[in-house]
Amino acid sequence: MPSTTTAPETDPSKTVVEEITGWLRLYSDGTVERLTPPGAEPFTVIVLPYTEPRNGVTVHDVTTARGVDARLYLPAEPATAHRPRRRPLLLHFHGGGFCLSSPSWALYHNFYASLTTKLDVAGIVSVFLPLAPEHRLPAAIDAGHAALLWLRDVACGEDENNNGAAHHLDPAVERLRDEADFARVFLIGDSSGGNLVHLVAAHAAAKDDGAGADLHPVRLAGGVLLNPGFAREKSRSELENPPSLFLTEEMVDKLLALGVPLGMNKDSPYTSPSLAAEAVARLHMPPMLLMVAEKDLLHDPQVEYGEAMARVGKTVETVVSRGAVAHVFYLNFFAVESDPLTAERTRELIDTIKTFIDRY
């Protein structure tokens, strides 16, 4: 859990050394206070796991033997003779500029629980990522790779704790083991989680050197980057597109600065579209689906990422959600319910994801 502090006026020894308005304060002693800005409260509500199906889904929180926690979304209806027994599996990385949010927030639950029923998948595994600035990159990349190793353990029936003693498999994990096609694992991430799709795939490719032995029988079949957090110095879209509750210019500048390793800035392979592509030029990367929102502050660097990846010979399909839709619009469940354009673009986004997964 993140550290919290009292306000500096009640603790004179502390001063605020960095603040992201409404979201985060970093104090001089290194402690971090995470906040909820007005209007964001419904999205940051913690949704507890549940084993009784709701809208065709059950939700399970598991502690893995690899040192990462995960949330599992499983279709309530198990595989039958009328459905393929083994189906693809999605591994999800949440957004928040590497510094904020949790898979248990309603923001993610409402979309990914629904997505589980709309895709023909065995389930979606969402990783509880370590947060910066307490845990700067590459901590979240390491957590993503640990989650892949855990999936390998589950596939092989070798889920063990640190002492080598076998875990009693959670029934939800057993279902995952029995129904998932581990040769068709897709990474998916929102905002900075989209960066992690690229970074975790690159990390796995570098360790495997193209052979796949490190993760076998798990195979990364593809990656889905939803409005990823690639950035550079003041792109045209950042200057011209309006901010939203989920992304402002201040958040772009400050969250990314707190998320990358000390001494780095936005011009790093973690966040720069061109440097991210250059870093994987010699690696075997899975095909990627890049979803871009037309009014996203980060529209331009997202498009640049797709172009830069193509220049180094990687397969990236870029699809733009047209019209007045902004950063991670599909996660704003109020807009999806009330605004016809947002609802239509969200349906199109889900259909595009489904087509991509079915192709690979």
Tab-separated table of C-alpha atoms in Angstrom:
chain	number	residue	atom	x	y	z
A	1	MET	CA	0.000	0.000	0.000
A	2	PRO	CA	1.234	3.563	-0.697
A	3	SER	CA	2.569	5.632	2.161
A	4	THR	CA	0.384	8.481	3.365
A	5	THR	CA	1.209	11.474	5.486
A	6	THR	CA	-0.438	14.211	7.413
A	7	ALA	CA	-0.499	17.618	5.785
A	8	PRO	CA	2.728	19.592	6.207
A	9	GLU	CA	0.976	22.253	8.295
A	10	THR	CA	0.471	19.627	11.024
A	11	ASP	CA	3.994	18.253	10.613
A	12	PRO	CA	6.424	21.182	10.249
A	13	SER	CA	9.370	18.878	9.513
A	14	LYS	CA	7.862	17.939	6.141
A	15	THR	CA	7.578	20.031	3.027
A	16	VAL	CA	5.948	19.250	-0.300
A	17	VAL	CA	8.666	18.784	-2.911
A	18	GLU	CA	6.353	17.802	-5.794
A	19	GLU	CA	2.605	17.879	-6.322
A	20	ILE	CA	0.271	16.728	-9.070
A	21	THR	CA	-2.855	18.778	-8.450
A	22	GLY	CA	-5.594	16.676	-6.906
A	23	TRP	CA	-3.741	13.374	-7.284
A	24	LEU	CA	-0.404	13.154	-5.470
A	25	ARG	CA	1.964	14.926	-3.082
A	26	LEU	CA	5.580	13.909	-2.563
A	27	TYR	CA	7.126	15.092	0.716
A	28	SER	CA	10.678	15.901	1.649
A	29	ASP	CA	11.028	12.732	3.733
A	30	GLY	CA	10.111	10.586	0.714
A	31	THR	CA	6.599	9.719	1.797
A	32	VAL	CA	3.792	9.973	-0.715
A	33	GLU	CA	0.192	11.067	-0.247
A	34	ARG	CA	-2.206	9.893	-2.942
A	35	LEU	CA	-5.383	11.914	-3.301
A	36	THR	CA	-8.708	11.799	-5.143
A	37	PRO	CA	-9.609	14.995	-7.018
A	38	PRO	CA	-13.211	16.240	-7.085
A	39	GLY	CA	-15.183	14.322	-9.694
A	40	ALA	CA	-12.946	11.254	-9.622
A	41	GLU	CA	-14.477	9.621	-6.541
A	42	PRO	CA	-16.781	7.183	-8.394
A	43	PHE	CA	-13.855	5.949	-10.498
A	44	THR	CA	-11.530	5.301	-7.543
A	45	VAL	CA	-14.032	3.233	-5.534
A	46	ILE	CA	-12.476	-0.114	-4.611
A	47	VAL	CA	-14.428	-3.045	-6.064
A	48	LEU	CA	-13.995	-6.131	-3.915
A	49	PRO	CA	-13.587	-9.554	-5.548
A	50	TYR	CA	-16.676	-11.753	-5.862
A	51	THR	CA	-17.217	-15.426	-6.614
A	52	GLU	CA	-20.951	-15.213	-7.283
A	53	PRO	CA	-21.301	-14.223	-10.940
A	54	ARG	CA	-22.290	-10.646	-11.764
A	55	ASN	CA	-23.137	-9.914	-15.378
A	56	GLY	CA	-21.453	-13.138	-16.416
A	57	VAL	CA	-18.142	-12.604	-14.604
A	58	THR	CA	-16.429	-13.571	-11.354
A	59	VAL	CA	-13.495	-11.632	-9.889
A	60	HIS	CA	-10.690	-13.136	-7.813
A	61	ASP	CA	-7.604	-11.634	-6.141
A	62	VAL	CA	-4.583	-13.925	-5.892
A	63	THR	CA	-1.134	-13.667	-4.363
A	64	THR	CA	1.306	-15.383	-6.662
A	65	ALA	CA	4.463	-17.284	-5.794
A	66	ARG	CA	6.387	-14.788	-7.941
A	67	GLY	CA	5.905	-11.885	-5.552
A	68	VAL	CA	3.161	-10.075	-7.450
A	69	ASP	CA	-0.544	-9.878	-6.730
A	70	ALA	CA	-3.113	-10.118	-9.483
A	71	ARG	CA	-6.819	-9.754	-10.088
A	72	LEU	CA	-8.476	-12.428	-12.225
A	73	TYR	CA	-11.596	-11.803	-14.299
A	74	LEU	CA	-13.157	-15.098	-15.344
A	75	PRO	CA	-16.233	-15.739	-17.476
A	76	ALA	CA	-18.854	-17.282	-15.237
A	77	GLU	CA	-19.605	-19.953	-17.821
A	78	PRO	CA	-16.752	-22.490	-18.005
A	79	ALA	CA	-15.640	-24.084	-21.235
A	80	THR	CA	-18.075	-26.604	-22.697
A	81	ALA	CA	-18.273	-28.859	-25.703
A	82	HIS	CA	-19.907	-25.962	-27.559
A	83	ARG	CA	-17.005	-23.566	-26.908
A	84	PRO	CA	-13.274	-24.045	-27.495
A	85	ARG	CA	-11.786	-25.598	-24.380
A	86	ARG	CA	-8.641	-23.516	-24.490
A	87	ARG	CA	-8.993	-19.842	-25.227
A	88	PRO	CA	-6.611	-16.853	-25.262
A	89	LEU	CA	-5.585	-15.095	-22.066
A	90	LEU	CA	-5.065	-11.359	-21.500
A	91	LEU	CA	-2.472	-9.952	-19.086
A	92	HIS	CA	-3.435	-6.395	-18.142
A	93	PHE	CA	-1.347	-3.446	-16.901
A	94	HIS	CA	-3.240	-0.500	-15.445
A	95	GLY	CA	-2.446	3.143	-16.121
A	96	GLY	CA	-1.772	6.063	-13.823
A	97	GLY	CA	1.489	7.456	-15.140
A	98	PHE	CA	3.395	4.700	-13.267
A	99	CYS	CA	2.421	6.498	-10.011
A	100	LEU	CA	-1.335	6.103	-9.486
A	101	SER	CA	-4.322	3.748	-9.522
A	102	SER	CA	-5.062	0.097	-8.870
A	103	PRO	CA	-6.711	-2.790	-10.742
A	104	SER	CA	-9.357	-2.814	-7.999
A	105	TRP	CA	-10.618	0.676	-8.927
A	106	ALA	CA	-14.086	0.844	-10.469
A	107	LEU	CA	-12.395	2.688	-13.362
A	108	TYR	CA	-10.833	-0.582	-14.519
A	109	HIS	CA	-13.303	-3.076	-13.092
A	110	ASN	CA	-16.270	-1.755	-15.036
A	111	PHE	CA	-14.445	-2.001	-18.367
A	112	TYR	CA	-12.426	-5.192	-17.920
A	113	ALA	CA	-15.197	-7.204	-16.265
A	114	SER	CA	-17.376	-6.361	-19.248
A	115	LEU	CA	-14.552	-6.998	-21.713
A	116	THR	CA	-14.159	-10.522	-20.305
A	117	THR	CA	-17.656	-11.391	-21.525
A	118	LYS	CA	-17.293	-9.655	-24.895
A	119	LEU	CA	-14.096	-11.413	-25.939
A	120	ASP	CA	-13.798	-15.156	-26.353
A	121	VAL	CA	-11.054	-15.460	-23.712
A	122	ALA	CA	-10.299	-17.739	-20.787
A	123	GLY	CA	-9.899	-14.678	-18.600
A	124	ILE	CA	-8.083	-11.441	-17.924
A	125	VAL	CA	-5.273	-11.212	-15.363
A	126	SER	CA	-4.622	-7.685	-14.075
A	127	VAL	CA	-1.366	-7.030	-12.216
A	128	PHE	CA	-1.143	-4.924	-9.048
A	129	LEU	CA	1.848	-2.875	-10.126
A	130	PRO	CA	4.439	-1.298	-7.813
A	131	LEU	CA	3.950	2.471	-7.914
A	132	ALA	CA	6.472	5.262	-8.380
A	133	PRO	CA	8.037	7.370	-7.025
A	134	GLU	CA	8.553	4.780	-4.266
A	135	HIS	CA	9.199	2.156	-6.942
A	136	ARG	CA	10.416	3.792	-10.135
A	137	LEU	CA	10.843	1.969	-13.408
A	138	PRO	CA	11.947	-0.689	-14.112
A	139	ALA	CA	10.028	-1.985	-11.051
A	140	ALA	CA	6.719	-2.222	-12.939
A	141	ILE	CA	8.462	-3.960	-15.857
A	142	ASP	CA	9.912	-6.516	-13.468
A	143	ALA	CA	6.444	-7.056	-11.975
A	144	GLY	CA	5.007	-7.596	-15.444
A	145	HIS	CA	7.675	-10.173	-16.262
A	146	ALA	CA	7.111	-11.863	-12.888
A	147	ALA	CA	3.438	-12.174	-13.816
A	148	LEU	CA	4.443	-13.882	-17.068
A	149	LEU	CA	6.672	-16.290	-15.143
A	150	TRP	CA	3.744	-17.008	-12.821
A	151	LEU	CA	1.568	-17.823	-15.834
A	152	ARG	CA	4.319	-20.187	-16.967
A	153	ASP	CA	4.294	-21.804	-13.520
A	154	VAL	CA	0.511	-22.192	-13.644
A	155	ALA	CA	0.649	-23.677	-17.139
A	156	CYS	CA	3.268	-26.197	-16.005
A	157	GLY	CA	1.554	-26.988	-12.699
A	158	GLU	CA	4.616	-25.707	-10.837
A	159	ASP	CA	3.189	-22.835	-8.780
A	160	GLU	CA	5.400	-22.868	-5.673
A	161	ASN	CA	6.218	-20.493	-2.873
A	162	ASN	CA	9.681	-19.201	-2.085
A	163	ASN	CA	10.455	-22.239	0.083
A	164	GLY	CA	9.737	-24.628	-2.757
A	165	ALA	CA	6.499	-25.850	-1.181
A	166	ALA	CA	3.633	-26.305	-3.601
A	167	HIS	CA	0.718	-23.915	-3.230
A	168	HIS	CA	-2.804	-25.189	-3.010
A	169	LEU	CA	-4.136	-23.764	-6.245
A	170	ASP	CA	-7.026	-21.361	-5.925
A	171	PRO	CA	-10.025	-22.804	-7.811
A	172	ALA	CA	-9.967	-19.719	-10.050
A	173	VAL	CA	-6.314	-20.371	-10.903
A	174	GLU	CA	-7.130	-24.020	-11.592
A	175	ARG	CA	-9.773	-22.914	-14.091
A	176	LEU	CA	-7.226	-20.648	-15.717
A	177	ARG	CA	-4.754	-23.531	-15.955
A	178	ASP	CA	-7.363	-25.852	-17.454
A	179	GLU	CA	-8.966	-23.439	-19.930
A	180	ALA	CA	-6.306	-20.924	-21.042
A	181	ASP	CA	-4.308	-21.319	-24.229
A	182	PHE	CA	-0.930	-20.266	-22.846
A	183	ALA	CA	0.487	-20.087	-26.357
A	184	ARG	CA	-1.896	-17.178	-26.991
A	185	VAL	CA	-1.202	-14.707	-24.188
A	186	PHE	CA	-1.887	-11.076	-25.101
A	187	LEU	CA	-0.599	-8.101	-23.145
A	188	ILE	CA	-3.029	-5.181	-22.801
A	189	GLY	CA	-2.599	-1.856	-21.040
A	190	ASP	CA	-4.157	1.568	-20.604
A	191	SER	CA	-2.175	4.824	-20.778
A	192	SER	CA	1.190	4.158	-19.070
A	193	GLY	CA	0.083	0.516	-18.942
A	194	GLY	CA	0.293	0.663	-22.734
A	195	ASN	CA	3.954	1.619	-22.391
A	196	LEU	CA	4.340	-1.429	-20.177
A	197	VAL	CA	2.890	-3.648	-22.906
A	198	HIS	CA	5.808	-2.562	-25.081
A	199	LEU	CA	8.376	-2.638	-22.263
A	200	VAL	CA	7.384	-6.028	-20.822
A	201	ALA	CA	7.298	-7.576	-24.302
A	202	ALA	CA	10.765	-6.123	-24.967
A	203	HIS	CA	12.050	-7.423	-21.628
A	204	ALA	CA	10.739	-10.909	-22.394
A	205	ALA	CA	12.199	-10.809	-25.916
A	206	ALA	CA	15.615	-9.733	-24.617
A	207	LYS	CA	15.687	-12.547	-22.041
A	208	ASP	CA	14.508	-15.165	-24.528
A	209	ASP	CA	16.747	-14.014	-27.376
A	210	GLY	CA	14.024	-15.234	-29.750
A	211	ALA	CA	14.055	-18.812	-28.477
A	212	GLY	CA	11.108	-18.524	-26.078
A	213	ALA	CA	12.663	-20.910	-23.551
A	214	ASP	CA	12.363	-18.538	-20.587
A	215	LEU	CA	8.554	-18.485	-20.745
A	216	HIS	CA	7.696	-21.793	-22.453
A	217	PRO	CA	4.915	-22.872	-22.789
A	218	VAL	CA	3.743	-19.262	-22.465
A	219	ARG	CA	3.995	-17.360	-25.740
A	220	LEU	CA	3.282	-13.681	-26.250
A	221	ALA	CA	0.914	-13.671	-29.208
A	222	GLY	CA	0.385	-9.904	-29.295
A	223	GLY	CA	0.099	-6.642	-27.438
A	224	VAL	CA	-2.725	-4.093	-27.188
A	225	LEU	CA	-1.685	-0.531	-26.334
A	226	LEU	CA	-4.755	1.529	-25.393
A	227	ASN	CA	-3.958	5.266	-25.563
A	228	PRO	CA	-0.381	4.656	-24.314
A	229	GLY	CA	1.598	7.233	-22.351
A	230	PHE	CA	4.308	7.995	-24.888
A	231	ALA	CA	5.333	11.640	-24.741
A	232	ARG	CA	7.869	14.183	-25.876
A	233	GLU	CA	8.409	17.879	-25.420
A	234	LYS	CA	5.100	19.632	-26.125
A	235	SER	CA	3.639	17.938	-29.162
A	236	ARG	CA	0.977	19.720	-31.187
A	237	SER	CA	-1.779	17.509	-29.750
A	238	GLU	CA	-0.688	18.345	-26.201
A	239	LEU	CA	-0.908	22.053	-26.980
A	240	GLU	CA	-4.186	21.940	-28.929
A	241	ASN	CA	-6.326	19.177	-27.393
A	242	PRO	CA	-8.246	19.926	-24.182
A	243	PRO	CA	-7.271	18.292	-20.875
A	244	SER	CA	-9.570	15.795	-19.180
A	245	LEU	CA	-10.106	14.456	-15.676
A	246	PHE	CA	-7.709	11.601	-16.461
A	247	LEU	CA	-4.967	13.561	-18.217
A	248	THR	CA	-3.661	17.124	-18.018
A	249	GLU	CA	-0.406	18.671	-19.193
A	250	GLU	CA	0.738	18.759	-15.568
A	251	MET	CA	0.114	15.029	-15.211
A	252	VAL	CA	2.045	14.279	-18.409
A	253	ASP	CA	5.050	16.276	-17.238
A	254	LYS	CA	5.179	15.381	-13.561
A	255	LEU	CA	3.933	11.795	-13.372
A	256	LEU	CA	6.286	10.586	-16.074
A	257	ALA	CA	9.184	12.414	-14.414
A	258	LEU	CA	8.412	10.621	-11.148
A	259	GLY	CA	7.969	7.275	-12.897
A	260	VAL	CA	11.196	6.969	-14.877
A	261	PRO	CA	14.555	6.198	-13.205
A	262	LEU	CA	16.271	9.070	-11.417
A	263	GLY	CA	18.251	11.200	-13.821
A	264	MET	CA	15.953	10.469	-16.769
A	265	ASN	CA	13.115	12.483	-18.289
A	266	LYS	CA	10.523	12.018	-21.034
A	267	ASP	CA	13.338	11.525	-23.533
A	268	SER	CA	13.973	7.968	-22.370
A	269	PRO	CA	13.219	4.549	-23.904
A	270	TYR	CA	10.417	4.205	-21.349
A	271	THR	CA	8.378	7.119	-22.684
A	272	SER	CA	9.876	8.498	-25.914
A	273	PRO	CA	8.165	6.938	-28.957
A	274	SER	CA	11.279	6.998	-31.135
A	275	LEU	CA	13.675	5.767	-28.439
A	276	ALA	CA	11.252	3.007	-27.416
A	277	ALA	CA	11.240	1.743	-30.999
A	278	GLU	CA	15.005	2.041	-31.443
A	279	ALA	CA	15.542	-0.018	-28.283
A	280	VAL	CA	13.716	-3.024	-29.773
A	281	ALA	CA	15.083	-2.824	-33.315
A	282	ARG	CA	17.005	-6.104	-32.930
A	283	LEU	CA	14.428	-7.901	-30.794
A	284	HIS	CA	11.660	-10.273	-31.860
A	285	MET	CA	8.548	-8.347	-30.788
A	286	PRO	CA	4.989	-9.672	-31.034
A	287	PRO	CA	2.483	-7.861	-33.271
A	288	MET	CA	0.941	-4.812	-31.627
A	289	LEU	CA	-2.451	-3.113	-31.823
A	290	LEU	CA	-2.174	0.610	-31.070
A	291	MET	CA	-5.417	2.403	-30.195
A	292	VAL	CA	-5.306	6.221	-30.363
A	293	ALA	CA	-8.011	8.744	-29.395
A	294	GLU	CA	-8.313	11.736	-31.715
A	295	LYS	CA	-8.543	14.322	-28.899
A	296	ASP	CA	-5.957	12.706	-26.629
A	297	LEU	CA	-3.250	15.075	-25.418
A	298	LEU	CA	-0.807	12.314	-26.373
A	299	HIS	CA	-2.292	11.626	-29.820
A	300	ASP	CA	0.811	12.755	-31.738
A	301	PRO	CA	3.483	10.804	-29.828
A	302	GLN	CA	1.232	7.735	-29.896
A	303	VAL	CA	1.027	7.908	-33.696
A	304	GLU	CA	4.787	8.531	-33.788
A	305	TYR	CA	5.321	5.307	-31.825
A	306	GLY	CA	3.489	3.292	-34.475
A	307	GLU	CA	5.473	4.946	-37.246
A	308	ALA	CA	8.790	4.469	-35.426
A	309	MET	CA	8.051	0.791	-34.808
A	310	ALA	CA	7.246	0.301	-38.489
A	311	ARG	CA	10.594	1.882	-39.433
A	312	VAL	CA	12.440	-0.774	-37.412
A	313	GLY	CA	10.428	-3.559	-39.020
A	314	LYS	CA	7.863	-4.270	-36.300
A	315	THR	CA	4.197	-5.065	-36.891
A	316	VAL	CA	1.962	-2.357	-35.423
A	317	GLU	CA	-1.642	-1.733	-36.455
A	318	THR	CA	-2.700	1.822	-35.551
A	319	VAL	CA	-6.416	2.562	-35.204
A	320	VAL	CA	-7.687	6.049	-34.364
A	321	SER	CA	-10.960	6.590	-32.482
A	322	ARG	CA	-12.373	9.609	-34.323
A	323	GLY	CA	-14.299	12.543	-32.901
A	324	ALA	CA	-14.390	14.249	-29.523
A	325	VAL	CA	-12.994	11.362	-27.483
A	326	ALA	CA	-10.039	11.952	-25.172
A	327	HIS	CA	-7.498	9.917	-23.213
A	328	VAL	CA	-8.847	6.517	-22.023
A	329	PHE	CA	-12.402	7.629	-22.882
A	330	TYR	CA	-13.600	4.007	-22.776
A	331	LEU	CA	-12.854	3.819	-19.027
A	332	ASN	CA	-15.230	6.715	-18.262
A	333	PHE	CA	-18.294	4.578	-17.619
A	334	PHE	CA	-20.542	7.602	-17.094
A	335	ALA	CA	-19.693	8.899	-20.585
A	336	VAL	CA	-20.044	5.422	-22.094
A	337	GLU	CA	-23.549	5.205	-20.622
A	338	SER	CA	-24.711	8.749	-21.429
A	339	ASP	CA	-22.853	9.952	-24.542
A	340	PRO	CA	-23.725	8.232	-27.842
A	341	LEU	CA	-20.351	9.035	-29.456
A	342	THR	CA	-18.327	7.685	-26.518
A	343	ALA	CA	-20.513	4.574	-26.443
A	344	GLU	CA	-20.065	3.977	-30.171
A	345	ARG	CA	-16.292	4.528	-30.084
A	346	THR	CA	-16.031	2.151	-27.115
A	347	ARG	CA	-17.934	-0.539	-29.017
A	348	GLU	CA	-15.614	-0.024	-31.979
A	349	LEU	CA	-12.555	-0.254	-29.726
A	350	ILE	CA	-13.756	-3.555	-28.258
A	351	ASP	CA	-14.561	-4.926	-31.721
A	352	THR	CA	-11.068	-3.943	-32.905
A	353	ILE	CA	-9.452	-5.716	-29.953
A	354	LYS	CA	-11.540	-8.823	-30.639
A	355	THR	CA	-10.572	-8.864	-34.326
A	356	PHE	CA	-6.897	-8.474	-33.429
A	357	ILE	CA	-6.971	-11.333	-30.914
A	358	ASP	CA	-8.899	-13.603	-33.283
A	359	ARG	CA	-6.270	-12.931	-35.987
A	360	TYR	CA	-3.376	-14.111	-33.823
